[in-house]
Amino acid sequence: MHPVIRLVNRNLTISLNPGFLIWQIIFPLIYIFVAGFAYGPLINQVPFAGKDLDYPAFLASGMIGFNIMNSTLISGILIWNDRRHGMFEQIMSGPFTRSHYILSNICTIGIIGLVSASLIAVVGYPVIFQSAEFSLVTIPILIFGAVVGSILFGSLASIISTRLRSSEGFNVIINTVFLFFAFVSSAFYPADTAPEPLRSAFYLNPLTYLVDIIRAGIFGTVSEFIIIEMIVLVVLASILFVIASKLLTRLDF
């Protein structure tokens, strides 16, 4: 078995436990079916790319992007725990290199991102299907969002994990950063109706681009602006991946 595949299997065995899978479903369920329908009477229609969406459908599609981002915390946690418990030295004593380690982490977050996106798409389908306009590009766009979003946020989590040694600092910083991304984005509310300078802050947040791309694929609103967002997302993911790889390569575990 190839070393990268062996490490991916090890990462998935550690990460995909029943508690994690339940949390990845229960947490979005609370938002979609509690917050979505609770605020639905107050927010009748939400504009998105020339269409008016019911708030539960808008929120459910946003939760797909949110869950992709949230699941990539695993990348940072894996690296940090390997540093803390001396697992990296043990891995390097076997037939593995740092390149194998980095590639296995990227493959792991890509797989988890796809699994996470699929779970929320299935869970949220009852509130999405009435507004959905599926086409030949829907699945490729969702896969694109899941993979590129996972690499972007997974690389960011990896960067944070390489710079911190205390468990308190790691948990505080990584949760604060990802909480900021979650709520200063269009995952829960539309960017166009937000006041300045909050609206500008939305478009400095990569989660906004990820959520917009996923919504465009589901609701059939792919436009030139969405294509620009896809390009921006790829560029940001590439930059963060290169930075994370260099830090991991040079890191003294």
mmCIF file of C-alpha atoms in Angstrom:
data_model
loop_
_atom_site.group_PDB
_atom_site.id
_atom_site.type_symbol
_atom_site.label_atom_id
_atom_site.label_comp_id
_atom_site.label_asym_id
_atom_site.label_seq_id
_atom_site.Cartn_x
_atom_site.Cartn_y
_atom_site.Cartn_z
ATOM 1 C CA MET A 1 0.000 0.000 0.000
ATOM 2 C CA HIS A 2 1.303 3.469 -0.906
ATOM 3 C CA PRO A 3 2.563 5.468 2.116
ATOM 4 C CA VAL A 4 0.139 8.345 1.448
ATOM 5 C CA ILE A 5 -2.829 5.950 1.351
ATOM 6 C CA ARG A 6 -1.682 4.372 4.618
ATOM 7 C CA LEU A 7 -1.493 7.786 6.291
ATOM 8 C CA VAL A 8 -4.887 8.827 4.874
ATOM 9 C CA ASN A 9 -6.385 5.633 6.277
ATOM 10 C CA ARG A 10 -4.809 6.435 9.645
ATOM 11 C CA ASN A 11 -6.144 10.010 9.559
ATOM 12 C CA LEU A 12 -9.665 8.935 8.605
ATOM 13 C CA THR A 13 -9.690 6.236 11.288
ATOM 14 C CA ILE A 14 -8.840 8.873 13.889
ATOM 15 C CA SER A 15 -11.164 11.560 12.531
ATOM 16 C CA LEU A 16 -14.321 9.836 11.310
ATOM 17 C CA ASN A 17 -15.582 8.571 14.643
ATOM 18 C CA PRO A 18 -19.323 8.309 15.448
ATOM 19 C CA GLY A 19 -19.225 11.420 17.627
ATOM 20 C CA PHE A 20 -17.780 13.534 14.815
ATOM 21 C CA LEU A 21 -20.294 12.270 12.247
ATOM 22 C CA ILE A 22 -23.228 12.856 14.598
ATOM 23 C CA TRP A 23 -22.010 16.379 15.346
ATOM 24 C CA GLN A 24 -21.586 17.102 11.635
ATOM 25 C CA ILE A 25 -25.284 16.258 11.150
ATOM 26 C CA ILE A 26 -26.912 17.441 14.398
ATOM 27 C CA PHE A 27 -25.323 20.909 14.404
ATOM 28 C CA PRO A 28 -26.538 21.821 10.882
ATOM 29 C CA LEU A 29 -29.934 20.260 11.631
ATOM 30 C CA ILE A 30 -30.404 22.688 14.518
ATOM 31 C CA TYR A 31 -29.620 25.640 12.275
ATOM 32 C CA ILE A 32 -31.632 24.494 9.266
ATOM 33 C CA PHE A 33 -34.790 23.240 10.937
ATOM 34 C CA VAL A 34 -34.835 25.400 14.079
ATOM 35 C CA ALA A 35 -33.272 28.731 13.119
ATOM 36 C CA GLY A 36 -34.406 28.435 9.498
ATOM 37 C CA PHE A 37 -38.090 27.957 10.260
ATOM 38 C CA ALA A 38 -38.022 30.187 13.354
ATOM 39 C CA TYR A 39 -36.752 33.171 11.337
ATOM 40 C CA GLY A 40 -38.657 32.167 8.191
ATOM 41 C CA PRO A 41 -41.822 34.158 9.114
ATOM 42 C CA LEU A 42 -39.665 37.238 9.790
ATOM 43 C CA ILE A 43 -37.581 36.850 6.613
ATOM 44 C CA ASN A 44 -40.042 35.937 3.870
ATOM 45 C CA GLN A 45 -37.680 36.084 0.894
ATOM 46 C CA VAL A 46 -33.908 36.388 0.566
ATOM 47 C CA PRO A 47 -32.486 37.797 -2.689
ATOM 48 C CA PHE A 48 -29.660 35.854 -4.288
ATOM 49 C CA ALA A 49 -28.350 36.417 -7.821
ATOM 50 C CA GLY A 50 -31.684 37.685 -9.117
ATOM 51 C CA LYS A 51 -33.761 35.002 -7.403
ATOM 52 C CA ASP A 52 -35.892 35.170 -4.267
ATOM 53 C CA LEU A 53 -35.249 32.213 -1.946
ATOM 54 C CA ASP A 54 -37.112 31.062 1.143
ATOM 55 C CA TYR A 55 -34.928 31.644 4.180
ATOM 56 C CA PRO A 56 -34.751 27.903 5.125
ATOM 57 C CA ALA A 57 -33.484 27.119 1.592
ATOM 58 C CA PHE A 58 -31.002 30.013 1.756
ATOM 59 C CA LEU A 59 -29.746 28.869 5.162
ATOM 60 C CA ALA A 60 -29.557 25.167 4.258
ATOM 61 C CA SER A 61 -27.399 25.897 1.206
ATOM 62 C CA GLY A 62 -25.193 28.158 3.326
ATOM 63 C CA MET A 63 -24.744 25.400 5.885
ATOM 64 C CA ILE A 64 -23.130 23.203 3.226
ATOM 65 C CA GLY A 65 -20.285 25.709 2.908
ATOM 66 C CA PHE A 66 -20.156 26.264 6.652
ATOM 67 C CA ASN A 67 -19.865 22.540 7.329
ATOM 68 C CA ILE A 68 -17.082 22.153 4.751
ATOM 69 C CA MET A 69 -15.129 24.853 6.577
ATOM 70 C CA ASN A 70 -15.949 23.455 10.011
ATOM 71 C CA SER A 71 -14.860 19.924 9.091
ATOM 72 C CA THR A 72 -11.387 21.108 8.051
ATOM 73 C CA LEU A 73 -10.565 21.909 11.676
ATOM 74 C CA ILE A 74 -9.534 18.259 11.725
ATOM 75 C CA SER A 75 -6.410 19.113 9.711
ATOM 76 C CA GLY A 76 -5.123 21.510 12.340
ATOM 77 C CA ILE A 77 -6.120 19.190 15.175
ATOM 78 C CA LEU A 78 -4.294 16.220 13.607
ATOM 79 C CA ILE A 79 -1.085 18.185 13.123
ATOM 80 C CA TRP A 80 -1.222 19.752 16.560
ATOM 81 C CA ASN A 81 -1.885 16.423 18.306
ATOM 82 C CA ASP A 82 0.926 14.751 16.338
ATOM 83 C CA ARG A 83 3.296 17.473 17.525
ATOM 84 C CA ARG A 84 2.101 17.302 21.116
ATOM 85 C CA HIS A 85 2.150 13.519 21.537
ATOM 86 C CA GLY A 86 5.295 12.777 19.526
ATOM 87 C CA MET A 87 3.450 10.922 16.769
ATOM 88 C CA PHE A 88 5.303 12.760 14.024
ATOM 89 C CA GLU A 89 8.645 11.292 15.086
ATOM 90 C CA GLN A 90 7.098 7.826 15.102
ATOM 91 C CA ILE A 91 5.616 8.334 11.637
ATOM 92 C CA MET A 92 8.955 9.597 10.288
ATOM 93 C CA SER A 93 10.694 6.516 11.698
ATOM 94 C CA GLY A 94 8.625 4.414 9.296
ATOM 95 C CA PRO A 95 8.619 4.434 5.475
ATOM 96 C CA PHE A 96 7.167 7.955 5.348
ATOM 97 C CA THR A 97 8.474 11.393 4.400
ATOM 98 C CA ARG A 98 7.255 14.891 5.215
ATOM 99 C CA SER A 99 5.817 15.064 1.693
ATOM 100 C CA HIS A 100 3.775 11.938 2.405
ATOM 101 C CA TYR A 101 2.553 13.529 5.635
ATOM 102 C CA ILE A 102 1.508 16.786 3.933
ATOM 103 C CA LEU A 103 -0.208 15.043 1.009
ATOM 104 C CA SER A 104 -2.074 12.700 3.342
ATOM 105 C CA ASN A 105 -3.454 15.646 5.317
ATOM 106 C CA ILE A 106 -4.655 17.371 2.136
ATOM 107 C CA CYS A 107 -6.293 14.148 0.894
ATOM 108 C CA THR A 108 -7.903 13.662 4.301
ATOM 109 C CA ILE A 109 -9.518 17.094 4.439
ATOM 110 C CA GLY A 110 -10.626 16.744 0.800
ATOM 111 C CA ILE A 111 -12.399 13.464 1.579
ATOM 112 C CA ILE A 112 -13.923 14.823 4.783
ATOM 113 C CA GLY A 113 -15.052 17.964 2.953
ATOM 114 C CA LEU A 114 -16.843 15.878 0.320
ATOM 115 C CA VAL A 115 -18.447 13.675 2.979
ATOM 116 C CA SER A 116 -19.529 16.722 4.966
ATOM 117 C CA ALA A 117 -20.999 18.476 1.916
ATOM 118 C CA SER A 118 -22.877 15.312 0.919
ATOM 119 C CA LEU A 119 -24.327 14.862 4.398
ATOM 120 C CA ILE A 120 -25.670 18.413 4.576
ATOM 121 C CA ALA A 121 -26.959 18.279 1.001
ATOM 122 C CA VAL A 122 -28.971 15.170 1.912
ATOM 123 C CA VAL A 123 -30.129 16.584 5.253
ATOM 124 C CA GLY A 124 -31.088 19.946 3.761
ATOM 125 C CA TYR A 125 -32.692 18.592 0.585
ATOM 126 C CA PRO A 126 -36.286 18.767 1.929
ATOM 127 C CA VAL A 127 -36.024 22.553 2.297
ATOM 128 C CA ILE A 128 -33.886 23.130 -0.820
ATOM 129 C CA PHE A 129 -35.621 21.083 -3.509
ATOM 130 C CA GLN A 130 -38.515 23.501 -4.207
ATOM 131 C CA SER A 131 -36.089 26.281 -5.172
ATOM 132 C CA ALA A 132 -33.338 24.097 -6.637
ATOM 133 C CA GLU A 133 -32.543 24.114 -10.352
ATOM 134 C CA PHE A 134 -30.180 21.213 -10.883
ATOM 135 C CA SER A 135 -28.204 21.002 -14.116
ATOM 136 C CA LEU A 136 -25.169 19.259 -15.564
ATOM 137 C CA VAL A 137 -22.864 21.681 -13.728
ATOM 138 C CA THR A 138 -24.475 21.257 -10.287
ATOM 139 C CA ILE A 139 -22.461 18.232 -9.150
ATOM 140 C CA PRO A 140 -19.121 19.473 -10.578
ATOM 141 C CA ILE A 141 -19.616 22.857 -8.854
ATOM 142 C CA LEU A 142 -20.448 21.199 -5.526
ATOM 143 C CA ILE A 143 -17.379 18.954 -5.815
ATOM 144 C CA PHE A 144 -15.255 21.964 -6.756
ATOM 145 C CA GLY A 145 -16.513 23.885 -3.721
ATOM 146 C CA ALA A 146 -15.970 20.953 -1.360
ATOM 147 C CA VAL A 147 -12.426 20.198 -2.546
ATOM 148 C CA VAL A 148 -11.116 23.763 -2.976
ATOM 149 C CA GLY A 149 -12.844 24.961 0.208
ATOM 150 C CA SER A 150 -11.383 22.047 2.157
ATOM 151 C CA ILE A 151 -7.873 22.769 0.892
ATOM 152 C CA LEU A 152 -8.218 26.487 1.673
ATOM 153 C CA PHE A 153 -9.548 26.201 5.209
ATOM 154 C CA GLY A 154 -7.569 23.040 5.942
ATOM 155 C CA SER A 155 -4.356 24.837 4.953
ATOM 156 C CA LEU A 156 -5.317 27.747 7.192
ATOM 157 C CA ALA A 157 -5.932 25.383 10.116
ATOM 158 C CA SER A 158 -2.573 23.732 9.413
ATOM 159 C CA ILE A 159 -0.795 27.107 9.431
ATOM 160 C CA ILE A 160 -2.320 27.978 12.799
ATOM 161 C CA SER A 161 -1.391 24.589 14.236
ATOM 162 C CA THR A 162 2.271 25.020 13.246
ATOM 163 C CA ARG A 163 2.582 28.375 15.022
ATOM 164 C CA LEU A 164 1.107 27.451 18.408
ATOM 165 C CA ARG A 165 2.275 24.996 21.057
ATOM 166 C CA SER A 166 -0.145 25.422 23.966
ATOM 167 C CA SER A 167 -3.518 23.681 23.808
ATOM 168 C CA GLU A 168 -5.258 26.764 25.213
ATOM 169 C CA GLY A 169 -3.763 29.078 22.605
ATOM 170 C CA PHE A 170 -4.498 26.652 19.773
ATOM 171 C CA ASN A 171 -8.151 26.170 20.742
ATOM 172 C CA VAL A 172 -8.780 29.874 21.355
ATOM 173 C CA ILE A 173 -7.153 31.095 18.146
ATOM 174 C CA ILE A 174 -8.510 28.482 15.756
ATOM 175 C CA ASN A 175 -12.071 28.672 17.122
ATOM 176 C CA THR A 176 -12.029 32.480 17.120
ATOM 177 C CA VAL A 177 -10.786 32.638 13.520
ATOM 178 C CA PHE A 178 -13.327 30.112 12.245
ATOM 179 C CA LEU A 179 -16.149 31.724 14.250
ATOM 180 C CA PHE A 180 -15.304 35.052 12.632
ATOM 181 C CA PHE A 181 -15.364 33.423 9.180
ATOM 182 C CA ALA A 182 -18.744 31.838 9.939
ATOM 183 C CA PHE A 183 -20.624 34.943 11.034
ATOM 184 C CA VAL A 184 -18.926 37.553 8.844
ATOM 185 C CA SER A 185 -20.056 35.736 5.704
ATOM 186 C CA SER A 186 -23.158 35.143 3.620
ATOM 187 C CA ALA A 187 -23.703 31.685 5.125
ATOM 188 C CA PHE A 188 -26.496 32.885 7.427
ATOM 189 C CA TYR A 189 -27.649 36.144 5.843
ATOM 190 C CA PRO A 190 -27.260 37.876 2.461
ATOM 191 C CA ALA A 191 -24.280 40.161 1.959
ATOM 192 C CA ASP A 192 -26.140 42.603 -0.281
ATOM 193 C CA THR A 193 -28.472 43.761 2.498
ATOM 194 C CA ALA A 194 -25.744 44.127 5.148
ATOM 195 C CA PRO A 195 -24.674 47.676 6.077
ATOM 196 C CA GLU A 196 -21.233 49.021 5.289
ATOM 197 C CA PRO A 197 -18.492 48.317 6.303
ATOM 198 C CA LEU A 198 -19.869 44.863 7.169
ATOM 199 C CA ARG A 199 -20.796 44.149 3.553
ATOM 200 C CA SER A 200 -17.223 44.878 2.430
ATOM 201 C CA ALA A 201 -15.928 42.590 5.184
ATOM 202 C CA PHE A 202 -18.125 39.800 3.797
ATOM 203 C CA TYR A 203 -16.219 39.902 0.524
ATOM 204 C CA LEU A 204 -12.866 39.752 2.291
ATOM 205 C CA ASN A 205 -13.994 36.409 3.705
ATOM 206 C CA PRO A 206 -13.333 33.277 1.585
ATOM 207 C CA LEU A 207 -16.352 31.532 3.126
ATOM 208 C CA THR A 208 -18.596 34.033 1.330
ATOM 209 C CA TYR A 209 -17.109 32.962 -2.010
ATOM 210 C CA LEU A 210 -17.492 29.284 -1.127
ATOM 211 C CA VAL A 211 -21.133 29.705 -0.077
ATOM 212 C CA ASP A 212 -21.974 31.783 -3.174
ATOM 213 C CA ILE A 213 -20.463 29.118 -5.453
ATOM 214 C CA ILE A 214 -22.425 26.318 -3.767
ATOM 215 C CA ARG A 215 -25.681 28.298 -3.949
ATOM 216 C CA ALA A 216 -25.057 29.081 -7.622
ATOM 217 C CA GLY A 217 -24.679 25.372 -8.352
ATOM 218 C CA ILE A 218 -27.818 24.404 -6.439
ATOM 219 C CA PHE A 219 -30.110 27.223 -7.591
ATOM 220 C CA GLY A 220 -28.847 27.512 -11.168
ATOM 221 C CA THR A 221 -27.459 31.034 -10.923
ATOM 222 C CA VAL A 222 -23.942 30.586 -12.312
ATOM 223 C CA SER A 223 -22.761 33.937 -13.651
ATOM 224 C CA GLU A 224 -19.555 35.772 -14.540
ATOM 225 C CA PHE A 225 -19.329 36.996 -10.945
ATOM 226 C CA ILE A 226 -19.532 33.408 -9.648
ATOM 227 C CA ILE A 227 -16.757 32.372 -12.042
ATOM 228 C CA ILE A 228 -14.614 35.239 -10.693
ATOM 229 C CA GLU A 229 -15.335 33.994 -7.148
ATOM 230 C CA MET A 230 -14.233 30.501 -8.194
ATOM 231 C CA ILE A 231 -10.953 31.882 -9.546
ATOM 232 C CA VAL A 232 -10.361 33.910 -6.375
ATOM 233 C CA LEU A 233 -11.052 30.829 -4.244
ATOM 234 C CA VAL A 234 -8.554 28.736 -6.232
ATOM 235 C CA VAL A 235 -5.873 31.450 -5.937
ATOM 236 C CA LEU A 236 -6.387 31.816 -2.162
ATOM 237 C CA ALA A 237 -6.388 28.039 -1.665
ATOM 238 C CA SER A 238 -3.162 27.692 -3.682
ATOM 239 C CA ILE A 239 -1.399 30.439 -1.717
ATOM 240 C CA LEU A 240 -2.421 29.052 1.674
ATOM 241 C CA PHE A 241 -1.528 25.506 0.592
ATOM 242 C CA VAL A 242 1.983 26.586 -0.434
ATOM 243 C CA ILE A 243 2.474 28.465 2.857
ATOM 244 C CA ALA A 244 1.182 25.524 4.916
ATOM 245 C CA SER A 245 3.402 23.070 3.019
ATOM 246 C CA LYS A 246 6.519 25.193 3.534
ATOM 247 C CA LEU A 247 5.801 25.616 7.257
ATOM 248 C CA LEU A 248 5.209 21.882 7.692
ATOM 249 C CA THR A 249 8.355 21.040 5.741
ATOM 250 C CA ARG A 250 10.520 23.321 7.866
ATOM 251 C CA LEU A 251 8.788 22.679 11.175
ATOM 252 C CA ASP A 252 10.832 21.122 13.956
ATOM 253 C CA PHE A 253 8.399 18.725 15.601
#
